[in-house]
Amino acid sequence: MVWLWLQGYLDEQFIQLEDLQDDANPNFVEEVVTLFYGDSARLLHSIEQALESNPLDFNGLEAYMHQFKGSCSSIGARKVKSECTQFREYCNARNAEGCIRTFQQVKQEHATLRRKLETYFQALV
Amino acid sequence: MAANGVENTKQMSALIVDDDTIIQKIHKVIMTKLGFKTQVVENGKKAVDLHTSGCSFDVILMDMEMPVMNGLEATKELRAIGVEAMIVGVTARSSETEKQAFMEAGLNECIAKPLNMEKAKSLVKKLNKEDN
């Protein structure tokens, strides 16, 4: 996991989760990550739909992204969280183009992290 | 005091109030590791209902934003019905105004989510001091 952390994908929070894993909770990290990807699929879908409306409901978008960013913080998804922050700044600035463009970055970082975490969990087996 | 002269230590209890399933899981594991019996509910109304039905807890970890009843309203209601437990607000919101309003609802403390082991141990220390 050190290399993922060094590459900036994950932060200290992920280490905290690993430290909570023990004999009583042997698959804790993987369970939390699975919850994250379940929740985030739902939230990203909601944001995607909301980005199709005209005009954009920036308050609604900000609320969804706040929830998603919170989930990212919970697992230490540093790069995804950073893109979420950028998206919220564009929401607050009522910049539709910025929101649409940044959302693609959010999805990309989210997918990249997923692939890297899948590799990590496979290596543990 | 038990018959063998050893004082029985009552297990402390924690109520986790949060609609985020990830936070529910993390906070439950942390508090369980610290020896707490835990219960989880997903909104403030359920937290209030538990108390009006006679349940009590030593510490309540209260999220700010939840559907049905948010943390601020739930905290006000809990204090209004006489709940004296340590209520710790746990929020992702960084605005000082929002945190201040949450504190004024009746929190003992407000911390950024997610809780980690270090913050949790610090809360338990304060809880033990208050009990003594």
Tab-separated table of C-alpha atoms in Angstrom:
chain	number	residue	atom	x	y	z
A	1	MET	CA	0.000	0.000	0.000
A	2	VAL	CA	2.992	2.295	0.419
A	3	TRP	CA	3.374	2.752	-3.305
A	4	LEU	CA	-0.272	3.773	-3.717
A	5	TRP	CA	0.125	6.257	-0.906
A	6	LEU	CA	3.304	7.653	-2.423
A	7	GLN	CA	1.682	8.042	-5.786
A	8	GLY	CA	-0.918	10.198	-4.050
A	9	TYR	CA	-3.931	8.005	-4.582
A	10	LEU	CA	-4.542	7.353	-0.903
A	11	ASP	CA	-3.910	9.302	2.266
A	12	GLU	CA	-3.422	8.586	5.967
A	13	GLN	CA	-7.095	7.638	6.401
A	14	PHE	CA	-6.515	4.386	4.462
A	15	ILE	CA	-3.703	3.480	6.861
A	16	GLN	CA	-6.135	4.124	9.747
A	17	LEU	CA	-8.555	1.635	8.169
A	18	GLU	CA	-5.801	-0.952	7.780
A	19	ASP	CA	-4.920	-0.484	11.455
A	20	LEU	CA	-8.530	-1.258	12.415
A	21	GLN	CA	-8.396	-4.632	10.635
A	22	ASP	CA	-7.758	-7.540	12.978
A	23	ASP	CA	-8.859	-11.116	13.699
A	24	ALA	CA	-12.307	-9.901	14.762
A	25	ASN	CA	-12.645	-7.899	11.500
A	26	PRO	CA	-10.366	-9.772	9.049
A	27	ASN	CA	-11.835	-8.250	5.871
A	28	PHE	CA	-12.612	-4.818	7.272
A	29	VAL	CA	-10.735	-2.770	4.653
A	30	GLU	CA	-12.188	-4.675	1.720
A	31	GLU	CA	-15.690	-4.400	3.221
A	32	VAL	CA	-15.339	-0.633	3.639
A	33	VAL	CA	-14.014	-0.239	0.092
A	34	THR	CA	-16.919	-2.348	-1.227
A	35	LEU	CA	-19.383	-0.089	0.615
A	36	PHE	CA	-17.612	2.935	-0.856
A	37	TYR	CA	-17.948	1.695	-4.432
A	38	GLY	CA	-21.607	0.807	-3.870
A	39	ASP	CA	-22.430	4.248	-2.438
A	40	SER	CA	-20.329	6.104	-4.969
A	41	ALA	CA	-21.954	4.372	-7.960
A	42	ARG	CA	-25.313	5.656	-6.735
A	43	LEU	CA	-24.054	9.191	-6.084
A	44	LEU	CA	-22.150	9.477	-9.358
A	45	HIS	CA	-25.252	8.337	-11.228
A	46	SER	CA	-27.328	11.019	-9.449
A	47	ILE	CA	-24.745	13.676	-10.329
A	48	GLU	CA	-24.605	12.497	-13.950
A	49	GLN	CA	-28.389	12.814	-14.232
A	50	ALA	CA	-28.389	16.191	-12.518
A	51	LEU	CA	-25.754	17.459	-14.981
A	52	GLU	CA	-28.185	16.745	-17.823
A	53	SER	CA	-30.789	19.202	-16.603
A	54	ASN	CA	-30.979	22.724	-17.953
A	55	PRO	CA	-30.460	24.980	-16.109
A	56	LEU	CA	-28.209	23.174	-13.663
A	57	ASP	CA	-29.294	22.967	-10.034
A	58	PHE	CA	-25.955	23.963	-8.530
A	59	ASN	CA	-27.185	23.618	-4.945
A	60	GLY	CA	-28.368	20.080	-5.644
A	61	LEU	CA	-25.101	19.204	-7.368
A	62	GLU	CA	-23.094	20.622	-4.480
A	63	ALA	CA	-25.106	18.559	-1.997
A	64	TYR	CA	-24.507	15.310	-3.922
A	65	MET	CA	-20.809	16.066	-4.286
A	66	HIS	CA	-20.541	16.935	-0.587
A	67	GLN	CA	-21.852	13.440	0.209
A	68	PHE	CA	-19.517	11.829	-2.296
A	69	LYS	CA	-16.534	13.776	-0.993
A	70	GLY	CA	-17.410	12.617	2.502
A	71	SER	CA	-17.284	9.006	1.352
A	72	CYS	CA	-13.927	9.649	-0.335
A	73	SER	CA	-12.580	11.098	2.924
A	74	SER	CA	-13.756	8.013	4.805
A	75	ILE	CA	-11.550	5.685	2.770
A	76	GLY	CA	-8.673	8.110	2.172
A	77	ALA	CA	-9.262	8.495	-1.581
A	78	ARG	CA	-7.001	11.534	-1.866
A	79	LYS	CA	-6.999	12.223	-5.616
A	80	VAL	CA	-10.739	11.624	-6.013
A	81	LYS	CA	-11.382	13.935	-3.057
A	82	SER	CA	-9.248	16.631	-4.659
A	83	GLU	CA	-11.337	16.504	-7.854
A	84	CYS	CA	-14.519	16.666	-5.724
A	85	THR	CA	-13.224	19.875	-4.112
A	86	GLN	CA	-12.610	21.355	-7.558
A	87	PHE	CA	-16.117	20.389	-8.676
A	88	ARG	CA	-17.673	22.062	-5.621
A	89	GLU	CA	-15.715	25.234	-6.343
A	90	TYR	CA	-17.206	25.314	-9.830
A	91	CYS	CA	-20.687	24.719	-8.320
A	92	ASN	CA	-20.228	27.633	-5.947
A	93	ALA	CA	-19.048	29.778	-8.880
A	94	ARG	CA	-22.105	28.623	-10.897
A	95	ASN	CA	-19.730	27.492	-13.654
A	96	ALA	CA	-21.566	24.787	-15.613
A	97	GLU	CA	-18.745	24.051	-18.028
A	98	GLY	CA	-16.290	23.693	-15.161
A	99	CYS	CA	-18.647	21.289	-13.372
A	100	ILE	CA	-19.122	19.121	-16.456
A	101	ARG	CA	-15.398	19.037	-17.221
A	102	THR	CA	-14.355	18.307	-13.632
A	103	PHE	CA	-16.953	15.580	-13.269
A	104	GLN	CA	-15.143	13.636	-15.987
A	105	GLN	CA	-11.970	13.943	-13.899
A	106	VAL	CA	-13.845	12.727	-10.808
A	107	LYS	CA	-15.068	9.645	-12.686
A	108	GLN	CA	-11.619	8.975	-14.111
A	109	GLU	CA	-9.840	9.157	-10.766
A	110	HIS	CA	-12.598	7.051	-9.183
A	111	ALA	CA	-12.183	4.337	-11.842
A	112	THR	CA	-8.372	4.439	-11.603
A	113	LEU	CA	-8.443	4.006	-7.845
A	114	ARG	CA	-10.886	1.130	-8.190
A	115	ARG	CA	-8.511	-0.727	-10.529
A	116	LYS	CA	-5.563	-0.156	-8.224
A	117	LEU	CA	-7.492	-1.307	-5.158
A	118	GLU	CA	-8.719	-4.424	-6.978
A	119	THR	CA	-5.096	-5.285	-7.777
A	120	TYR	CA	-4.137	-4.653	-4.147
A	121	PHE	CA	-6.861	-6.947	-2.764
A	122	GLN	CA	-6.060	-9.668	-5.306
A	123	ALA	CA	-2.419	-9.561	-4.234
A	124	LEU	CA	-3.480	-10.151	-0.623
A	125	VAL	CA	-5.259	-13.428	-1.425
B	1	MET	CA	-19.964	-4.770	44.398
B	2	ALA	CA	-20.012	-8.459	43.454
B	3	ALA	CA	-20.030	-11.232	45.994
B	4	ASN	CA	-16.320	-11.924	45.489
B	5	GLY	CA	-15.478	-8.340	46.463
B	6	VAL	CA	-14.465	-7.265	42.978
B	7	GLU	CA	-16.257	-4.208	41.646
B	8	ASN	CA	-18.238	-4.912	38.499
B	9	THR	CA	-17.400	-2.498	35.719
B	10	LYS	CA	-20.434	-1.688	33.612
B	11	GLN	CA	-19.770	-1.841	29.860
B	12	MET	CA	-20.189	1.600	28.333
B	13	SER	CA	-22.560	2.067	25.441
B	14	ALA	CA	-22.350	4.168	22.294
B	15	LEU	CA	-25.065	5.208	19.874
B	16	ILE	CA	-23.876	5.940	16.335
B	17	VAL	CA	-26.254	8.230	14.475
B	18	ASP	CA	-25.307	8.541	10.804
B	19	ASP	CA	-26.925	7.851	7.436
B	20	ASP	CA	-23.567	7.032	5.800
B	21	THR	CA	-23.024	3.255	5.845
B	22	ILE	CA	-19.232	3.660	5.613
B	23	ILE	CA	-19.134	5.938	8.633
B	24	GLN	CA	-21.509	3.616	10.520
B	25	LYS	CA	-19.121	0.715	9.939
B	26	ILE	CA	-15.941	2.620	10.820
B	27	HIS	CA	-17.355	4.212	13.963
B	28	LYS	CA	-18.908	0.927	15.116
B	29	VAL	CA	-15.579	-0.899	14.813
B	30	ILE	CA	-13.672	1.865	16.613
B	31	MET	CA	-16.102	2.068	19.539
B	32	THR	CA	-16.349	-1.731	19.804
B	33	LYS	CA	-12.550	-1.979	19.949
B	34	LEU	CA	-12.614	0.519	22.811
B	35	GLY	CA	-14.960	-1.780	24.701
B	36	PHE	CA	-18.284	-0.112	23.992
B	37	LYS	CA	-21.531	-1.893	23.296
B	38	THR	CA	-22.751	-0.150	20.126
B	39	GLN	CA	-26.011	0.549	18.377
B	40	VAL	CA	-26.426	2.243	15.007
B	41	VAL	CA	-29.337	4.301	13.650
B	42	GLU	CA	-29.524	6.196	10.382
B	43	ASN	CA	-31.224	9.428	11.385
B	44	GLY	CA	-31.881	11.772	14.269
B	45	LYS	CA	-35.517	10.763	14.711
B	46	LYS	CA	-34.543	7.155	15.370
B	47	ALA	CA	-32.035	8.366	17.937
B	48	VAL	CA	-34.737	10.365	19.720
B	49	ASP	CA	-37.223	7.472	19.491
B	50	LEU	CA	-34.707	5.118	21.110
B	51	HIS	CA	-34.391	7.465	24.069
B	52	THR	CA	-38.132	8.073	24.446
B	53	SER	CA	-38.604	4.302	24.500
B	54	GLY	CA	-36.290	4.074	27.501
B	55	CYS	CA	-32.842	3.396	26.028
B	56	SER	CA	-29.816	5.289	27.266
B	57	PHE	CA	-26.216	5.547	26.140
B	58	ASP	CA	-22.983	6.888	27.575
B	59	VAL	CA	-21.921	8.548	24.346
B	60	ILE	CA	-23.743	9.517	21.159
B	61	LEU	CA	-21.835	10.124	17.924
B	62	MET	CA	-24.140	12.433	15.990
B	63	ASP	CA	-23.789	13.231	12.292
B	64	MET	CA	-24.934	16.688	11.264
B	65	GLU	CA	-26.652	16.063	7.939
B	66	MET	CA	-29.198	13.255	7.830
B	67	PRO	CA	-32.617	12.762	6.259
B	68	VAL	CA	-35.852	12.816	8.318
B	69	MET	CA	-34.213	14.619	11.261
B	70	ASN	CA	-30.731	16.137	11.147
B	71	GLY	CA	-28.158	16.073	13.923
B	72	LEU	CA	-28.812	19.604	15.070
B	73	GLU	CA	-32.548	19.005	15.596
B	74	ALA	CA	-31.952	15.606	17.166
B	75	THR	CA	-29.440	17.053	19.618
B	76	LYS	CA	-31.881	19.806	20.633
B	77	GLU	CA	-34.638	17.258	21.168
B	78	LEU	CA	-32.426	14.906	23.142
B	79	ARG	CA	-31.364	17.698	25.494
B	80	ALA	CA	-34.981	18.883	25.764
B	81	ILE	CA	-36.097	15.440	26.986
B	82	GLY	CA	-33.312	15.393	29.550
B	83	VAL	CA	-30.656	13.267	27.877
B	84	GLU	CA	-27.372	13.965	29.646
B	85	ALA	CA	-25.115	11.642	27.627
B	86	MET	CA	-21.976	12.992	26.010
B	87	ILE	CA	-23.111	13.980	22.512
B	88	VAL	CA	-20.294	14.383	20.020
B	89	GLY	CA	-21.086	16.020	16.716
B	90	VAL	CA	-19.267	14.413	13.794
B	91	THR	CA	-19.372	16.436	10.615
B	92	ALA	CA	-17.759	16.851	7.229
B	93	ARG	CA	-18.826	20.506	7.122
B	94	SER	CA	-15.929	22.861	7.752
B	95	SER	CA	-17.870	26.128	8.135
B	96	GLU	CA	-17.336	27.597	11.613
B	97	THR	CA	-20.861	29.032	11.571
B	98	GLU	CA	-22.386	25.618	10.983
B	99	LYS	CA	-20.212	24.003	13.655
B	100	GLN	CA	-21.089	26.770	16.121
B	101	ALA	CA	-24.822	26.240	15.509
B	102	PHE	CA	-24.352	22.513	16.003
B	103	MET	CA	-22.484	23.097	19.292
B	104	GLU	CA	-25.200	25.460	20.493
B	105	ALA	CA	-27.796	22.735	19.936
B	106	GLY	CA	-26.273	20.965	22.937
B	107	LEU	CA	-23.151	19.097	21.870
B	108	ASN	CA	-20.297	18.408	24.266
B	109	GLU	CA	-17.881	18.473	21.367
B	110	CYS	CA	-17.771	18.661	17.564
B	111	ILE	CA	-15.149	16.847	15.511
B	112	ALA	CA	-14.400	16.300	11.825
B	113	LYS	CA	-15.417	12.958	10.370
B	114	PRO	CA	-14.373	10.291	10.186
B	115	LEU	CA	-13.523	9.498	13.774
B	116	ASN	CA	-10.164	7.784	14.180
B	117	MET	CA	-8.789	5.758	17.066
B	118	GLU	CA	-6.814	8.672	18.480
B	119	LYS	CA	-9.812	11.024	18.571
B	120	ALA	CA	-11.994	8.248	20.000
B	121	LYS	CA	-9.525	7.525	22.821
B	122	SER	CA	-9.446	11.229	23.657
B	123	LEU	CA	-13.261	11.253	23.888
B	124	VAL	CA	-13.264	8.198	26.145
B	125	LYS	CA	-10.704	9.901	28.404
B	126	LYS	CA	-13.001	12.922	28.739
B	127	LEU	CA	-15.987	10.659	29.343
B	128	ASN	CA	-14.155	8.836	32.117
B	129	LYS	CA	-13.126	12.151	33.708
B	130	GLU	CA	-16.754	13.337	33.704
B	131	ASP	CA	-17.904	10.056	35.260
B	132	ASN	CA	-15.314	10.389	38.017
